[in-house]
Structure formats: C-alpha cells, structure tokens
PDB file of C-alpha atoms in Angstrom:
ATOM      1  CA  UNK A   1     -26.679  63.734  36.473  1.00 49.00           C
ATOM      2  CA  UNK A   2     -24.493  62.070  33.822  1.00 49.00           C
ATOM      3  CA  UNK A   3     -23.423  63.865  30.811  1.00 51.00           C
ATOM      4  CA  UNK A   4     -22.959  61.709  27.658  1.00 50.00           C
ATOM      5  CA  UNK A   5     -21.251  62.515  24.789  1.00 50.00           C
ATOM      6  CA  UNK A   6     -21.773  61.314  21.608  1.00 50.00           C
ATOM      7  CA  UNK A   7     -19.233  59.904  19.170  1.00 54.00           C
ATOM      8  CA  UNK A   8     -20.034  60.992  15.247  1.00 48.00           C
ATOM      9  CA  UNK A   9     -18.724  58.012  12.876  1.00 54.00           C
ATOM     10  CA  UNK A  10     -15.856  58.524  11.076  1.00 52.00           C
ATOM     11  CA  UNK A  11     -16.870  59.819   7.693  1.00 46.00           C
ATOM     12  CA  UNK A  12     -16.527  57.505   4.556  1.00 45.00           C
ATOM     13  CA  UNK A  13     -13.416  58.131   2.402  1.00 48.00           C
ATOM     14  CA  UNK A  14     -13.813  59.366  -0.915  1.00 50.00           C
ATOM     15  CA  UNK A  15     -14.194  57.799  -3.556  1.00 59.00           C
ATOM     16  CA  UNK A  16     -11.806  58.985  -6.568  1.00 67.00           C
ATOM     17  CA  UNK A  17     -12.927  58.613 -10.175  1.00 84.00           C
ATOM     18  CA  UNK A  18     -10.510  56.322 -12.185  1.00 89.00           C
ATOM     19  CA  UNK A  19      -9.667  56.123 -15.443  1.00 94.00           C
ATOM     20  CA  UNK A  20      -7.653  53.586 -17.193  1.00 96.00           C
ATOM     21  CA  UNK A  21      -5.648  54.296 -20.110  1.00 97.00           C
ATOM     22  CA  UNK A  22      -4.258  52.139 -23.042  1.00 97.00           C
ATOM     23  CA  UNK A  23      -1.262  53.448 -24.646  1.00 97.00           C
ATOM     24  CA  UNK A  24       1.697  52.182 -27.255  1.00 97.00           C
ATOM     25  CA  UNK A  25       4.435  54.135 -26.125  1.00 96.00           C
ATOM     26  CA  UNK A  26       5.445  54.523 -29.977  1.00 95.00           C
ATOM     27  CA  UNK A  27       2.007  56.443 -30.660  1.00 94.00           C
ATOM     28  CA  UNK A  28       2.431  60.451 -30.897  1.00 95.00           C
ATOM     29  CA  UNK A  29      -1.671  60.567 -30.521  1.00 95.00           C
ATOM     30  CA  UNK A  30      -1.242  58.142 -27.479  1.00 96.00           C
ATOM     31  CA  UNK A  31       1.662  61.087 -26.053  1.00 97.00           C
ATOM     32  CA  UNK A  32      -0.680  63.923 -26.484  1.00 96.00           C
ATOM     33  CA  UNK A  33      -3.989  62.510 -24.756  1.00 97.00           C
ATOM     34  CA  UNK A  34      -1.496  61.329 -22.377  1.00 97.00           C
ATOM     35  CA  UNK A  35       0.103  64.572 -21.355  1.00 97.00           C
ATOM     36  CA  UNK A  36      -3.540  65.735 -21.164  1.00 97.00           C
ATOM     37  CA  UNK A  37      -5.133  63.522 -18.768  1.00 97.00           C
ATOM     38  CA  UNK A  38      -1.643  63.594 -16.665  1.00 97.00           C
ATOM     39  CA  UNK A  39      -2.810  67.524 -16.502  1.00 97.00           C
ATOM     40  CA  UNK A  40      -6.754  66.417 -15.716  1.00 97.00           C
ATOM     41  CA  UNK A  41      -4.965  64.325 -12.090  1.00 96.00           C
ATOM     42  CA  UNK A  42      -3.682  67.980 -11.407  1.00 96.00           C
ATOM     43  CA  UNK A  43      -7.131  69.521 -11.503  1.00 96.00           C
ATOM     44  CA  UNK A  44      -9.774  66.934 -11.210  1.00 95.00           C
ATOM     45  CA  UNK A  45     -10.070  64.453  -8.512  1.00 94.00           C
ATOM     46  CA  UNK A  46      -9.255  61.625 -10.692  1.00 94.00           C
ATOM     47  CA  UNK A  47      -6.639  58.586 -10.512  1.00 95.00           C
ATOM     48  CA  UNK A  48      -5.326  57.661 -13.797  1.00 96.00           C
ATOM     49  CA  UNK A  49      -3.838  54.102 -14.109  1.00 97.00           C
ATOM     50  CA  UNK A  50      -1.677  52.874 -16.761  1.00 98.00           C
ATOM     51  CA  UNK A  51      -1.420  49.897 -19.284  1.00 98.00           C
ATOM     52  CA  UNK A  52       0.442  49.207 -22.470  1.00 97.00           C
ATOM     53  CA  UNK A  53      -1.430  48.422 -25.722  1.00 95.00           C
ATOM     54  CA  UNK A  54       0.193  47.421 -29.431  1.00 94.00           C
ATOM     55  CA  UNK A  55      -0.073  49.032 -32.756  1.00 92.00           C
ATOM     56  CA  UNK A  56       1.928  46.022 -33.781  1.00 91.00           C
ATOM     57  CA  UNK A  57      -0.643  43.274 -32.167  1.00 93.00           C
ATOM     58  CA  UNK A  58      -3.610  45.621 -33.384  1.00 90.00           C
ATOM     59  CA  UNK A  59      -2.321  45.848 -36.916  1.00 86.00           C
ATOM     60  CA  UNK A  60      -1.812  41.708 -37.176  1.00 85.00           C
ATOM     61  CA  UNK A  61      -3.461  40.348 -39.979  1.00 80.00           C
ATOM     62  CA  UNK A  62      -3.847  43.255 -41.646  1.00 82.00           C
ATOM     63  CA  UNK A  63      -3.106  44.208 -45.605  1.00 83.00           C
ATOM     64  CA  UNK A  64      -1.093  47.480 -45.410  1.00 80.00           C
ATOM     65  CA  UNK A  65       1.422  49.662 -46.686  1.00 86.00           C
ATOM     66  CA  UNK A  66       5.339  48.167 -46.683  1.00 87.00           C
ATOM     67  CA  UNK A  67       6.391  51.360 -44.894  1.00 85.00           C
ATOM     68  CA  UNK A  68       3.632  51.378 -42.274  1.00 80.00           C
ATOM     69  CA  UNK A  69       4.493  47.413 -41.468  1.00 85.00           C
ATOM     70  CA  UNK A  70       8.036  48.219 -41.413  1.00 84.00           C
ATOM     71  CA  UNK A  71       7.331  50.901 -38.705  1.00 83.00           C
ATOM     72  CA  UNK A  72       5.010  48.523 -36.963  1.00 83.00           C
ATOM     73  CA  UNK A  73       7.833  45.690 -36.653  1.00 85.00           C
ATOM     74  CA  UNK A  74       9.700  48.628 -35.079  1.00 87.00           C
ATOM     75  CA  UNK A  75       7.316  49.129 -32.997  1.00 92.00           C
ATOM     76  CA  UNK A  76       7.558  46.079 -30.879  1.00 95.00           C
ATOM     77  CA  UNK A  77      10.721  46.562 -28.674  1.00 96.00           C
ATOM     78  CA  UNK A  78       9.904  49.650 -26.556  1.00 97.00           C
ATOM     79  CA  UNK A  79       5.986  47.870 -25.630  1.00 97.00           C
ATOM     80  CA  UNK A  80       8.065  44.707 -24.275  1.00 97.00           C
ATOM     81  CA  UNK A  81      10.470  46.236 -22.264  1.00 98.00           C
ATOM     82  CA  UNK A  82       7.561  48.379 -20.627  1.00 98.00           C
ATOM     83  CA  UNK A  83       5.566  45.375 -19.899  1.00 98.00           C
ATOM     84  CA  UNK A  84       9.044  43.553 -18.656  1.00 98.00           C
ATOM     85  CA  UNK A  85       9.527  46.146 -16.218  1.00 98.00           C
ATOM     86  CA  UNK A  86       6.071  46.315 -14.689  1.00 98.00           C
ATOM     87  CA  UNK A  87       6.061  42.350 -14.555  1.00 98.00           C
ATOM     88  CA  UNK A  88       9.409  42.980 -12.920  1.00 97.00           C
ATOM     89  CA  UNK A  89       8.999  46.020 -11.144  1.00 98.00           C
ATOM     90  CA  UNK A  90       5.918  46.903 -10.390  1.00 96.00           C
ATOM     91  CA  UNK A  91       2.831  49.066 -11.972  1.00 96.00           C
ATOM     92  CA  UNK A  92       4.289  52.097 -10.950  1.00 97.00           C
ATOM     93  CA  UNK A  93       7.210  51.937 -13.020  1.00 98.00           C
ATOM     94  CA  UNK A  94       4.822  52.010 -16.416  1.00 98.00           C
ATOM     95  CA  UNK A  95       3.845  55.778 -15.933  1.00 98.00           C
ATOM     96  CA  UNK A  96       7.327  57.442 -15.256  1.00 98.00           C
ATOM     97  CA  UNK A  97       9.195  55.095 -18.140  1.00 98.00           C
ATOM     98  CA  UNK A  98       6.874  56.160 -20.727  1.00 98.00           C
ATOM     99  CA  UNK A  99       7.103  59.709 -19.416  1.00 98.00           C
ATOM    100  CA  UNK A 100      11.009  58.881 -20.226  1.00 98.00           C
ATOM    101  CA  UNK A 101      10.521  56.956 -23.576  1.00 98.00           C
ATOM    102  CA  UNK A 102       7.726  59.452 -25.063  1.00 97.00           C
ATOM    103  CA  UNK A 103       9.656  62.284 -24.223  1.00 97.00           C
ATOM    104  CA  UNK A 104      12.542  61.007 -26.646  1.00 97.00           C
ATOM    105  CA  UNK A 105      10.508  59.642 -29.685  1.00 96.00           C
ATOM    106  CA  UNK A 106       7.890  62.885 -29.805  1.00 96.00           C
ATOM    107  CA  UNK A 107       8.818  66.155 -28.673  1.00 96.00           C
ATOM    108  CA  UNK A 108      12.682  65.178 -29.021  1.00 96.00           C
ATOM    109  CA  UNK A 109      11.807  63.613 -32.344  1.00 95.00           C
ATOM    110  CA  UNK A 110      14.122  60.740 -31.376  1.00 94.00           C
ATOM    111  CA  UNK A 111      13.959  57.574 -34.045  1.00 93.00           C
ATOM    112  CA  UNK A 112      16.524  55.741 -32.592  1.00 95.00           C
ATOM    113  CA  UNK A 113      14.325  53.558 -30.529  1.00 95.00           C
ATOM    114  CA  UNK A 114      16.546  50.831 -29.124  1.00 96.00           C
ATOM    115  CA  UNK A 115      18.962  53.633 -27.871  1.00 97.00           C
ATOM    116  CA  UNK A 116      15.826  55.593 -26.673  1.00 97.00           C
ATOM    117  CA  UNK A 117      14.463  52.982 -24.652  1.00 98.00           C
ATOM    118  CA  UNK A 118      17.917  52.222 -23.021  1.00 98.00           C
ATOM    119  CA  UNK A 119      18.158  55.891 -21.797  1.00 98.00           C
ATOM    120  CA  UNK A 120      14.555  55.553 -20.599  1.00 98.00           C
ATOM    121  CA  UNK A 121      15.507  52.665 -18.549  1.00 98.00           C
ATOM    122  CA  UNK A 122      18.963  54.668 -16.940  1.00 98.00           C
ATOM    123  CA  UNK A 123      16.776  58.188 -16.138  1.00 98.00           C
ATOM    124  CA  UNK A 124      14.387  56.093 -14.109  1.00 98.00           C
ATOM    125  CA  UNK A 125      16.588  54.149 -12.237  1.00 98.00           C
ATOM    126  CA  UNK A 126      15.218  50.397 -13.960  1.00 98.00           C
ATOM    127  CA  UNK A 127      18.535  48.160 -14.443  1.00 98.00           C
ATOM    128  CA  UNK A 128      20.097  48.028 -18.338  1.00 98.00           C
ATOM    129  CA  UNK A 129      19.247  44.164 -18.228  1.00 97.00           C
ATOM    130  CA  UNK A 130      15.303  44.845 -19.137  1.00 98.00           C
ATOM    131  CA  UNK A 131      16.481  46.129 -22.914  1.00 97.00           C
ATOM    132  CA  UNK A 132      17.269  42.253 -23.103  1.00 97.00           C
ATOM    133  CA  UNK A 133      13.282  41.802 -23.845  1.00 97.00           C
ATOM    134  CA  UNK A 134      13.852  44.639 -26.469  1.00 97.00           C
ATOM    135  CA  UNK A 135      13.784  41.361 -29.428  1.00 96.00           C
ATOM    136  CA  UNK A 136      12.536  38.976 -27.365  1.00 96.00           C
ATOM    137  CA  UNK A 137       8.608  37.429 -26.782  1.00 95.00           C
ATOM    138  CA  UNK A 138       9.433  36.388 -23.541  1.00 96.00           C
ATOM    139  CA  UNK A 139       6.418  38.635 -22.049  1.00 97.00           C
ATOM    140  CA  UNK A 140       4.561  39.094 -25.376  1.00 97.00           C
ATOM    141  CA  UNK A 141       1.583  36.578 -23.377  1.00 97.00           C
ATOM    142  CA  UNK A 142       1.002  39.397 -20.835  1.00 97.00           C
ATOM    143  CA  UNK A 143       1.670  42.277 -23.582  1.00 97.00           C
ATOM    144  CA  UNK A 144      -1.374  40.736 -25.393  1.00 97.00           C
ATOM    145  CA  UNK A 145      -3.436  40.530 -22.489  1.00 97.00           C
ATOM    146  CA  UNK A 146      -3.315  43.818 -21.701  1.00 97.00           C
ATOM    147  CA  UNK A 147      -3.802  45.168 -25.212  1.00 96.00           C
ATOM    148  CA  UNK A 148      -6.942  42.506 -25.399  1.00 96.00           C
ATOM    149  CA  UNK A 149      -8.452  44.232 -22.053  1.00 96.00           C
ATOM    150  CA  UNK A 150      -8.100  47.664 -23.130  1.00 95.00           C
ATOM    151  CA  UNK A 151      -9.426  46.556 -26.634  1.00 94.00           C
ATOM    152  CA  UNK A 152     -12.665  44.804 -25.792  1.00 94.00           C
ATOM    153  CA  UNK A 153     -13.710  47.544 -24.189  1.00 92.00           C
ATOM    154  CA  UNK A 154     -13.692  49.476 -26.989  1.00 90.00           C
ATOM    155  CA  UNK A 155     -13.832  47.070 -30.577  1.00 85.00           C
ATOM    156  CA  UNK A 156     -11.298  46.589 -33.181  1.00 79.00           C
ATOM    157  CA  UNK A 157     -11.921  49.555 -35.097  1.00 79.00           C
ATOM    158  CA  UNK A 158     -10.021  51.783 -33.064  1.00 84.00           C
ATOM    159  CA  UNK A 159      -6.393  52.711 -32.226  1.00 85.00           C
ATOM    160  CA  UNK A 160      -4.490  54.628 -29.153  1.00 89.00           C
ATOM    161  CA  UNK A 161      -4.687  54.835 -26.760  1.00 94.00           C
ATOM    162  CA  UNK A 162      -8.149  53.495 -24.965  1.00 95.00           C
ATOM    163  CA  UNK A 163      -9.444  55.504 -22.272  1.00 95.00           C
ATOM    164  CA  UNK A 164     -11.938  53.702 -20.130  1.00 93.00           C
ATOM    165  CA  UNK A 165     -14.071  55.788 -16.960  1.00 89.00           C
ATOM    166  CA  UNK A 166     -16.967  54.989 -15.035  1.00 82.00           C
ATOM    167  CA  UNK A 167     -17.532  51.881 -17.060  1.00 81.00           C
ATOM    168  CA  UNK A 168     -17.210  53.858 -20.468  1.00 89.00           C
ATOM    169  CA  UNK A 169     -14.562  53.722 -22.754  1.00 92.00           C
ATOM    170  CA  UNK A 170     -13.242  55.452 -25.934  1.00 92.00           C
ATOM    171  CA  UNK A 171     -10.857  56.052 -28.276  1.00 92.00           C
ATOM    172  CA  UNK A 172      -9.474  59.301 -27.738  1.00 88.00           C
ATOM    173  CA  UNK A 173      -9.766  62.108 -27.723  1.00 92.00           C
ATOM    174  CA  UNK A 174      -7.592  62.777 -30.064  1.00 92.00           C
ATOM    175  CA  UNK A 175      -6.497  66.628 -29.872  1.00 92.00           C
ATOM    176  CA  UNK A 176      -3.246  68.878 -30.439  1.00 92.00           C
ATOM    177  CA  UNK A 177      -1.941  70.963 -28.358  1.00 93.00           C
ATOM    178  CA  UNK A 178      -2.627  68.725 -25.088  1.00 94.00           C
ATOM    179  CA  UNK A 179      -4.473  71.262 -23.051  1.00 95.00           C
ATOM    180  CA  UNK A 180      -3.377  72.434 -19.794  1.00 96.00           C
ATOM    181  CA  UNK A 181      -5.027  73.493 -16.364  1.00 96.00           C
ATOM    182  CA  UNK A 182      -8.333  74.191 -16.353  1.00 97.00           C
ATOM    183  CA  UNK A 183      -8.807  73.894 -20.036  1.00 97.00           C
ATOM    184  CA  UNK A 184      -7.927  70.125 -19.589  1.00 97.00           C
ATOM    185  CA  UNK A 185     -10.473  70.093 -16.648  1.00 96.00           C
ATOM    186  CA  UNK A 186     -13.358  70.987 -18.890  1.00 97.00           C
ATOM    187  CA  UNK A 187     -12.172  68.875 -21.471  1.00 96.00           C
ATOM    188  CA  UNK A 188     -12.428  66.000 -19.217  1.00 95.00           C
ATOM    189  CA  UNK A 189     -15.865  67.052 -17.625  1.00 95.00           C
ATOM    190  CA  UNK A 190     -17.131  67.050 -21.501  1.00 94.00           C
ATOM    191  CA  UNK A 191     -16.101  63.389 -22.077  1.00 93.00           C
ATOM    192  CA  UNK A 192     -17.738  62.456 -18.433  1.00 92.00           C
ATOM    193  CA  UNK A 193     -20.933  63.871 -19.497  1.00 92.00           C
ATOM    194  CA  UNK A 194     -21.473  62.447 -23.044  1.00 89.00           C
ATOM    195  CA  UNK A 195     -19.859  59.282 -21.765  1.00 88.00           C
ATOM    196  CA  UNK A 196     -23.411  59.194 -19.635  1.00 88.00           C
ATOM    197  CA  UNK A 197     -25.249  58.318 -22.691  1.00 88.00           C
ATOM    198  CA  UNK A 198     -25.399  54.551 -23.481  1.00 84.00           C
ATOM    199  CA  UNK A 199     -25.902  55.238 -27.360  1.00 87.00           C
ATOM    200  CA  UNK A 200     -22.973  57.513 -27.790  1.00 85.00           C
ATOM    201  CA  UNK A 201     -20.331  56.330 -29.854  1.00 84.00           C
ATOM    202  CA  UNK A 202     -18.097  58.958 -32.101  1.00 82.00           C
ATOM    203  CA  UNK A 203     -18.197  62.735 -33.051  1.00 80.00           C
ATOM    204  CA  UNK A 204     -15.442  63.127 -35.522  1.00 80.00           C
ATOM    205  CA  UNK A 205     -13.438  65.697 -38.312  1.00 81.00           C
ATOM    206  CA  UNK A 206     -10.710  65.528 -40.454  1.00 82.00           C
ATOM    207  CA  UNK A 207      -7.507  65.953 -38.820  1.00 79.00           C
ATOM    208  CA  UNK A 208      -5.958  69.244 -40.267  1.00 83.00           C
ATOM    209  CA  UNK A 209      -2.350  69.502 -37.976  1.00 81.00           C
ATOM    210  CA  UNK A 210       0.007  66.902 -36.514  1.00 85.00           C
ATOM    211  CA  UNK A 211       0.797  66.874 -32.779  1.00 89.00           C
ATOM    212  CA  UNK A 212       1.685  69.741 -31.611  1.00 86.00           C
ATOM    213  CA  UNK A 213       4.716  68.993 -28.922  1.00 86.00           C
ATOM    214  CA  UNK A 214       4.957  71.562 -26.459  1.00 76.00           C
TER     215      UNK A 214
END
C-alpha cells in the first residue's frame, strides 16, 4: 500500500493597502497629516508612498495677496531639490528628506529655508551638490508632473497635501495635534469607510488653532 501525501499550495501573499500622499514640504498642514499617517504604517497594515506637490505651481495664475506670493516664490527651492534627489537617488530618499526638511521649518520654526534644506541634505547622507537645483528649473518638468497626478485626482480647489487610497482621494484631513497610536488607527479606518461612498466629497469647520507641533 502506498501512502501519498499531499502538498497544500503556498498561500497568496497579502495584499497591503496603499496610500499615496501629495505633500509641499513648505506646508505645516501637509507636516501634520504627514506625521499622522507615518503613525497609521505603525498600526495599520498600510504602505504609504510619497510624492511632492507645489503651493507655488497650484497658486499660478492666481490674484493674491503680495505677502502670500512672496512666500510662494519662497516656496519653490526646497520642492526642487526633493524632486532632484528622487530623480537622482531614488524614491526612497523623498520620505526621510522631508522628515529632515519638515522637522526644521515646523516644529523648529526654522525660516531660513535655503540653509534648512542644505542641513536636510547632510543628516541624510544626499551629497551638498543637489542644493544646486535650489534656483534652478532644471527638474521643474517632473515637479509638475507629479503635482498634476496628485491633483487630478482630487480638482483644483484644494491644497496639501492629497491623500489618495483604494482609488479615493482627498484633501486632508486636516487636524492638529497629529494623533498617535491607536487614535491615528481609527482616524484612518474613518476616512476608509466614508471614502466607500462614491458621492462623498467634504465635511468641514472653521479652523480655530494652528498646528500644534509636538
């Protein structure tokens, strides 16, 4: 008599959610959803992948303030030398050199933004060289492609960062203090379930605090 044995296929790997998420590294509502969703990857089974948007390429066109333009043109040199280094780096580099740069301009309160960016570019090991695209448009063609991917998933009408799931996206959320732990969890499991309705657009209120950096 012959025993068999039976082989059980190898089960399928699973699948992680991703979400995609727009940010202009200059944004201090950008920083906070984005030190919230880096605490969702700690708690959810989620991979969050990173591009760079522009306040200053949004804004284009646009009758506004002096002061706010000013700030936009000031805007423009940290957003190229991100997108030069993950042209010239890789994708991987976007994540830990806006950890770097964000750190400086919003809970440091930094406003020297060349000398910010600079820094950035030393703590993370990227060489000096990339600051070189700090005045230059030498990779403004793939800066506004990525802004014009996270944006037409989203409209005009909006600002940072984007935050796109499961073929959703929004703007937002937009909240102070960035939760943490299982409080960011449930945030995220909120926006999954009214992203599930195709007719959902906005719940909004006045904004009655600044970001809170903690």
């Amino acid at each position: 008599m012959t025993e068999t044995t039976t082989t059980m296929p190898a089960a399928a790997p699973v699948q992680r959610d991703v979400a995609d998420f727009w940010f202009d590294p200059a944004c201090p509502w950008a920083w906070m959803t984005s030190r919230w969703i880096t605490e969702v990857e700690k708690v959810r089974d989620i991979e969050v992948r990173w591009h760079v948007m522009s306040l200053s390429v949004l804004n284009e066109g646009r009758e506004l303030p002096a002061d706010y333009r000013a700030m936009l043109d000031d805007c423009w040199g940290p957003v190229r030398v991100v997108v030069a280094a993950s042209v010239e780096h890789g994708e991987q580099v976007i994540k830990p050199l806006y950890d770097a740069i964000g750190t400086r301009f919003h809970p440091q309160g930094r406003t020297d933004r060349r000398e910010v960016v600079a820094e950035a570019l030393a703590e993370v090991g990227l060489p000096a060289s990339l600051l070189d695209v700090y005045d230059s448009d030498r990779y403004d063609e793939q800066l506004r492609a990525s802004h014009a991917e996270g944006i037409a998933k989203v409209g005009e009408d909006v600002g940072t960062p984007v935050v796109a799931f499961n073929g959703t996206a929004f703007f937002g959320p937009v909240i102070t203090p960035a939760p943490k732990g299982e409080a960011a969890g449930r945030l995220w499991d909120g926006v999954v379930l009214v992203s599930e309705f195709d007719g959902f657009y906005e719940l909004k209120r006045t904004r009655t605090q600044g970001p809170v950096f903690d």
